[in-house]
Short mmCIF file of C-alpha atoms and ligand atoms in Angstrom, two decimals:
data_model
loop_
_atom_site.label_atom_id
_atom_site.label_comp_id
_atom_site.label_asym_id
_atom_site.label_seq_id
_atom_site.Cartn_x
_atom_site.Cartn_y
_atom_site.Cartn_z
CA MET A 1 128.13 68.72 -72.34
CA ARG A 2 131.23 68.31 -75.53
CA HIS A 3 130.81 71.48 -75.75
CA LEU A 4 129.34 74.93 -75.63
CA LEU A 5 129.48 76.87 -78.71
CA GLY A 6 125.86 78.38 -79.39
CA ILE A 7 121.85 78.03 -78.48
CA GLU A 8 121.28 76.64 -81.67
CA GLU A 9 123.26 73.72 -80.94
CA LEU A 10 121.59 73.33 -77.44
CA ASP A 11 118.60 71.28 -76.55
CA THR A 12 115.64 72.54 -74.16
CA ASP A 13 116.83 69.96 -71.93
CA LYS A 14 120.60 70.40 -71.12
CA ALA A 15 119.24 74.27 -71.04
CA LEU A 16 116.95 74.06 -68.37
CA ALA A 17 119.36 71.96 -66.74
CA LEU A 18 122.61 74.34 -66.80
CA LEU A 19 119.67 77.31 -64.92
CA GLU A 20 118.60 74.14 -62.26
CA ARG A 21 122.90 74.52 -61.22
CA ALA A 22 122.86 77.42 -61.59
CA GLU A 23 120.35 78.00 -58.52
CA PHE A 24 122.68 75.84 -56.61
CA HIS A 25 125.46 77.82 -57.98
CA GLY A 26 124.25 81.43 -57.10
CA LYS A 27 122.74 79.68 -53.84
CA ALA A 28 125.58 78.81 -52.52
CA ALA A 29 127.61 81.80 -53.64
CA ARG A 30 124.59 83.56 -51.35
CA THR A 31 125.44 81.39 -48.01
CA GLY A 32 128.81 82.09 -47.87
CA GLU A 33 129.05 77.46 -49.24
CA ILE A 34 132.82 76.24 -50.39
CA SER A 35 132.56 75.20 -54.03
CA PRO A 36 131.91 71.26 -54.23
CA GLY A 37 135.57 71.86 -55.95
CA SER A 38 134.79 69.55 -58.88
CA LEU A 39 137.37 70.77 -61.09
CA ARG A 40 140.23 70.96 -58.72
CA GLY A 41 143.25 69.75 -60.97
CA LYS A 42 141.96 70.97 -64.13
CA ILE A 43 142.30 73.81 -66.16
CA VAL A 44 141.05 76.51 -67.79
CA VAL A 45 142.19 78.48 -70.55
CA GLN A 46 140.90 82.33 -71.17
CA LEU A 47 141.37 83.30 -74.27
CA PHE A 48 139.62 86.46 -74.52
CA PHE A 49 141.36 88.27 -78.37
CA GLU A 50 138.17 90.86 -78.06
CA ALA A 51 137.42 93.43 -74.41
CA SER A 52 135.33 92.32 -72.04
CA THR A 53 135.22 92.36 -68.00
CA ARG A 54 132.14 90.37 -67.08
CA THR A 55 132.46 87.59 -69.89
CA ARG A 56 135.93 87.37 -68.58
CA ALA A 57 136.53 88.21 -64.33
CA SER A 58 132.26 85.82 -64.13
CA PHE A 59 134.11 82.57 -65.59
CA GLU A 60 137.55 83.14 -64.22
CA ALA A 61 134.76 83.44 -61.04
CA ALA A 62 132.99 80.98 -61.88
CA ALA A 63 136.31 78.46 -62.22
CA LYS A 64 138.09 79.39 -59.10
CA ARG A 65 135.35 79.14 -57.02
CA LEU A 66 135.38 75.26 -58.84
CA GLY A 67 138.52 73.94 -57.20
CA ALA A 68 140.66 74.65 -61.14
CA ASP A 69 143.55 76.61 -61.97
CA VAL A 70 142.67 79.80 -65.07
CA ILE A 71 144.64 80.81 -67.65
CA ASN A 72 144.52 84.29 -69.37
CA LEU A 73 145.68 85.10 -72.21
CA SER A 74 145.06 88.11 -74.64
CA PRO A 75 146.67 88.36 -77.84
CA SER A 76 148.66 91.36 -77.26
CA SER A 77 150.18 89.21 -74.45
CA SER A 78 150.69 86.07 -76.50
CA SER A 79 152.93 84.38 -79.62
CA VAL A 80 149.63 86.30 -81.84
CA THR A 81 151.63 89.14 -82.28
CA LYS A 82 154.14 86.63 -83.11
CA GLY A 83 152.14 86.02 -86.43
CA GLU A 84 150.28 82.95 -85.03
CA THR A 85 147.41 81.19 -85.82
CA LEU A 86 144.22 80.61 -83.07
CA LEU A 87 144.85 77.06 -84.40
CA ASP A 88 148.35 76.95 -83.01
CA THR A 89 147.80 78.72 -80.22
CA ALA A 90 144.56 76.11 -79.08
CA ARG A 91 146.86 73.23 -80.08
CA ASN A 92 149.37 74.56 -77.66
CA LEU A 93 147.25 75.05 -75.05
CA GLU A 94 145.64 71.65 -75.27
CA ALA A 95 148.30 70.17 -75.33
CA MET A 96 149.10 71.68 -71.23
CA LYS A 97 145.84 69.54 -71.20
CA SER A 98 143.20 71.83 -71.00
CA HIS A 99 140.10 71.49 -69.22
CA ALA A 100 138.34 74.78 -71.23
CA MET A 101 139.11 77.01 -73.22
CA VAL A 102 137.19 79.70 -73.39
CA LEU A 103 137.71 81.54 -76.73
CA ARG A 104 136.32 85.18 -77.54
CA HIS A 105 137.17 86.10 -80.75
CA PRO A 106 135.83 89.55 -83.43
CA THR A 107 135.06 85.91 -86.41
CA SER A 108 131.64 84.24 -86.26
CA GLY A 109 132.79 80.83 -85.93
CA ALA A 110 135.79 80.64 -85.13
CA PRO A 111 134.93 79.07 -81.50
CA HIS A 112 133.24 76.41 -83.90
CA PHE A 113 136.03 76.42 -86.28
CA LEU A 114 138.48 75.20 -82.81
CA ALA A 115 136.38 73.13 -81.95
CA ARG A 116 136.05 70.73 -85.10
CA HIS A 117 140.35 70.79 -84.20
CA LEU A 118 141.04 70.52 -80.75
CA ARG A 119 139.56 67.53 -78.39
CA THR A 120 139.74 70.56 -75.75
CA SER A 121 136.12 71.37 -74.52
CA ILE A 122 135.20 74.82 -76.22
CA VAL A 123 133.08 77.42 -75.08
CA ASN A 124 132.52 80.56 -77.04
CA ALA A 125 132.41 83.69 -74.59
CA GLY A 126 131.43 86.30 -77.06
CA ASP A 127 131.63 85.34 -81.30
CA GLY A 128 131.71 88.50 -83.41
CA THR A 129 128.38 89.14 -83.80
CA HIS A 130 126.77 85.66 -84.26
CA GLU A 131 126.24 84.13 -80.54
CA HIS A 132 127.06 84.33 -76.99
CA PRO A 133 125.50 81.71 -74.38
CA THR A 134 126.59 81.87 -71.94
CA GLN A 135 125.20 85.84 -71.41
CA ALA A 136 121.66 84.39 -72.77
CA LEU A 137 121.94 81.53 -69.93
CA LEU A 138 122.72 84.17 -67.06
CA ASP A 139 119.59 87.03 -68.44
CA ALA A 140 117.24 83.58 -68.61
CA PHE A 141 118.47 82.83 -65.17
CA THR A 142 117.37 86.25 -63.56
CA ILE A 143 114.25 86.66 -65.16
CA ARG A 144 113.12 83.77 -63.61
CA GLN A 145 114.78 84.31 -60.61
CA ARG A 146 112.72 88.16 -60.68
CA LEU A 147 109.68 86.69 -62.38
CA GLY A 148 109.20 83.45 -61.06
CA ARG A 149 109.00 82.53 -65.00
CA ILE A 150 110.03 82.61 -68.83
CA ALA A 151 107.20 81.36 -71.09
CA GLY A 152 104.70 83.65 -71.04
CA VAL A 153 107.49 86.28 -70.32
CA ARG A 154 107.02 89.65 -73.08
CA VAL A 155 110.69 90.65 -74.02
CA ALA A 156 111.36 94.09 -76.32
CA ILE A 157 115.46 93.39 -76.50
CA CYS A 158 115.96 96.79 -78.17
CA GLY A 159 119.20 98.60 -80.47
CA ASP A 160 121.02 97.62 -82.10
CA ILE A 161 120.46 94.68 -83.94
CA SER A 162 121.94 93.92 -86.73
CA HIS A 163 125.27 93.95 -84.94
CA SER A 164 124.24 92.27 -81.72
CA ARG A 165 125.10 88.77 -80.54
CA VAL A 166 123.74 88.60 -77.55
CA ALA A 167 120.33 89.39 -79.22
CA ARG A 168 120.99 86.45 -81.45
CA SER A 169 121.41 84.15 -78.91
CA ASN A 170 117.99 85.69 -76.23
CA ALA A 171 116.36 85.28 -79.14
CA LEU A 172 116.70 81.56 -79.68
CA LEU A 173 117.25 80.92 -75.73
CA LEU A 174 114.28 82.76 -74.81
CA GLY A 175 111.84 81.11 -77.93
CA LYS A 176 112.56 78.15 -76.57
CA LEU A 177 111.75 78.44 -72.88
CA GLY A 178 108.81 79.53 -74.13
CA ALA A 179 108.71 83.73 -74.15
CA GLU A 180 107.38 85.49 -75.90
CA VAL A 181 111.12 87.99 -78.20
CA ARG A 182 110.10 90.97 -79.62
CA VAL A 183 113.20 93.60 -81.44
CA ALA A 184 112.79 96.50 -82.00
CA GLY A 185 115.98 99.55 -84.28
CA PRO A 186 116.27 101.24 -86.47
CA ARG A 187 115.71 100.13 -90.46
CA THR A 188 119.84 100.34 -90.72
CA LEU A 189 119.97 98.23 -87.74
CA LEU A 190 117.98 95.52 -88.39
CA PRO A 191 119.15 92.20 -90.05
CA PRO A 192 117.15 91.54 -93.20
CA ARG A 193 114.54 88.79 -92.59
CA PHE A 194 115.62 88.03 -88.29
CA GLY A 195 111.68 87.30 -87.77
CA GLU A 196 111.47 84.44 -89.98
CA ALA A 197 114.89 83.71 -89.27
CA PHE A 198 114.08 83.79 -84.75
CA GLY A 199 110.43 83.62 -84.88
CA VAL A 200 110.19 86.70 -82.79
CA ARG A 201 108.78 89.78 -83.73
CA VAL A 202 110.13 93.23 -85.44
CA PHE A 203 109.92 96.15 -84.89
CA ASP A 204 111.83 99.75 -86.51
CA ARG A 205 110.46 101.91 -84.12
CA LEU A 206 110.78 101.28 -79.91
CA GLU A 207 106.70 102.04 -79.29
CA PRO A 208 105.37 99.57 -80.45
CA ALA A 209 107.85 97.35 -79.22
CA MET A 210 108.27 98.47 -75.61
CA GLU A 211 103.98 97.57 -75.47
CA GLY A 212 103.30 95.59 -72.89
CA ALA A 213 106.14 94.55 -71.70
CA ASP A 214 107.58 92.17 -68.50
CA VAL A 215 111.65 92.78 -70.11
CA VAL A 216 113.10 95.45 -72.09
CA MET A 217 116.82 94.35 -72.36
CA ALA A 218 118.59 97.49 -74.46
CA LEU A 219 121.56 96.68 -76.89
CA ARG A 220 124.99 98.47 -76.41
CA ILE A 221 125.50 99.94 -80.09
CA GLN A 222 128.15 98.28 -81.27
CA ARG A 223 130.83 101.16 -82.34
CA GLU A 224 133.36 98.67 -83.18
CA ARG A 225 131.67 96.35 -85.50
CA LEU A 226 129.59 99.47 -87.34
CA VAL A 227 130.98 100.03 -90.98
CA GLY A 228 129.61 103.37 -93.60
CA SER A 229 127.17 105.15 -91.82
CA LEU A 230 124.42 103.70 -90.82
CA LEU A 231 123.70 106.22 -87.71
CA PRO A 232 123.14 109.82 -88.40
CA SER A 233 124.22 110.15 -84.45
CA THR A 234 124.28 108.94 -81.41
CA ARG A 235 121.98 112.11 -80.09
CA ASP A 236 119.80 111.18 -83.17
CA TYR A 237 119.69 108.01 -82.22
CA SER A 238 119.03 107.90 -78.39
CA ARG A 239 116.42 110.66 -79.59
CA SER A 240 114.22 108.14 -80.59
CA PHE A 241 115.84 104.47 -79.77
CA GLY A 242 117.90 105.76 -75.68
CA ILE A 243 115.13 103.42 -73.25
CA THR A 244 114.63 105.90 -70.74
CA ARG A 245 111.74 105.75 -68.18
CA ALA A 246 109.29 107.80 -69.42
CA ARG A 247 109.36 105.58 -72.71
CA MET A 248 108.91 102.73 -69.83
CA ARG A 249 105.63 103.83 -69.03
CA LEU A 250 104.23 102.05 -72.60
CA ALA A 251 105.71 98.57 -70.95
CA LYS A 252 104.05 96.56 -68.10
CA PRO A 253 103.40 98.20 -65.10
CA GLY A 254 107.06 97.98 -63.15
CA ALA A 255 108.48 96.38 -66.46
CA LEU A 256 112.45 94.77 -65.43
CA VAL A 257 115.04 96.81 -67.01
CA MET A 258 117.91 94.13 -68.42
CA HIS A 259 121.35 95.89 -70.11
CA PRO A 260 124.37 92.70 -71.14
CA GLY A 261 127.13 96.08 -70.74
CA PRO A 262 128.77 97.52 -70.96
CA ILE A 263 126.36 100.82 -70.82
CA ASN A 264 127.01 103.60 -72.95
CA ARG A 265 124.87 106.29 -70.26
CA GLY A 266 122.72 108.45 -71.78
CA VAL A 267 122.73 106.55 -75.25
CA GLU A 268 120.35 103.55 -74.99
CA LEU A 269 119.63 103.02 -71.74
CA GLU A 270 119.27 106.93 -69.23
CA GLY A 271 120.73 106.54 -66.03
CA ALA A 272 119.43 107.04 -64.17
CA LEU A 273 117.14 104.14 -65.43
CA ALA A 274 120.17 102.33 -65.36
CA ASP A 275 120.30 102.42 -61.23
CA ALA A 276 117.00 102.57 -60.38
CA PRO A 277 115.15 98.98 -58.20
CA GLU A 278 113.18 97.93 -62.05
CA SER A 279 116.58 97.72 -63.23
CA LEU A 280 118.25 93.85 -63.30
CA VAL A 281 122.12 95.00 -64.53
CA LEU A 282 123.99 93.72 -61.41
CA GLU A 283 121.88 91.65 -60.76
CA GLN A 284 123.10 90.07 -64.25
CA VAL A 285 126.85 89.78 -63.19
CA GLU A 286 125.64 88.75 -60.28
CA ALA A 287 123.76 85.69 -62.71
CA GLY A 288 127.04 85.32 -64.66
CA VAL A 289 128.79 83.31 -62.19
CA ALA A 290 127.11 80.85 -61.23
CA VAL A 291 125.43 80.38 -65.21
CA ARG A 292 129.49 80.16 -65.36
CA ALA A 293 130.09 77.33 -63.25
CA ALA A 294 127.52 75.55 -64.11
CA VAL A 295 128.87 75.52 -67.58
CA LEU A 296 131.89 74.68 -67.06
CA GLU A 297 131.24 71.11 -64.71
CA ALA A 298 129.25 70.55 -67.12
CA LEU A 299 131.65 70.23 -69.78
CA GLU A 300 133.00 66.33 -70.38
CA SER A 301 137.22 66.76 -70.61
N1 LIG B 401 129.69 92.83 -73.79
C1 LIG B 401 128.74 91.60 -73.88
C2 LIG B 401 128.96 91.46 -75.50
O1 LIG B 401 130.34 91.31 -75.21
C3 LIG B 401 127.28 93.25 -74.71
C4 LIG B 401 128.30 94.61 -75.55
O2 LIG B 401 129.81 94.18 -75.67
O3 LIG B 401 127.62 94.87 -76.08
O4 LIG B 401 128.64 90.65 -76.32
#
């Protein structure tokens, strides 16, 4: 694989191969096995222009398990504060012979732009409201691990659909893998023609979307991307769109709950539900390391 820019560009066979390989890494991590060290002597650069806890830490853990050296750069600690452009910064890092550059950026398309100009492999760790491919891969991995399959599974993705790169990447990947995807959110947070573009059913109320769902995925309200008055108040929002234990009764008995993190407890997801046995939140985080190891290993450069 040359780059991982988005699920849109990833064919289904490659996605399945990454999930298979991630299973190997997941098992190795659980049994404390030594990693194969396939990236020994290589450099992985992490360029994060937006905040991150899980994504950055798990890429780093994955790279280190594979024996790579990791360089972490954020705008405040780099020459970006002195006016250096993204491309110049990236070119300089490439000159240090990096194996891969893991980029998170507030602008949709930033990783695609770098991929057009650099030889090093680019991994999209979240670009604006566009895509977050490794999140979708780790979510698919988690669902498959728990339910034994993805095809035919009904997944309701709920919340701020407009600003969510997680919603886009998940709708694409789960769709490619044969799941029945539904999305639900307030009308102001549902992009026009999302249903046709992503092949999913769209609901402006939670209840019909959650009916019979095997998995309910709550999304964070993307406050940093909300402009104008798209939401009355978080209290009103959580009253109509918060995922609670009571609402989970609409889903299939034993339905699972997911959230990519960070959680706004009591807003999009009830705190007690986030900690309940049916919550996969920490399994998603664990899967992140295995999936990202599979991705870093699959890159050509
Ligand atoms: N961590 C995920 C992302 O970066 C989800 C979120 O921030 O709401 O897209």
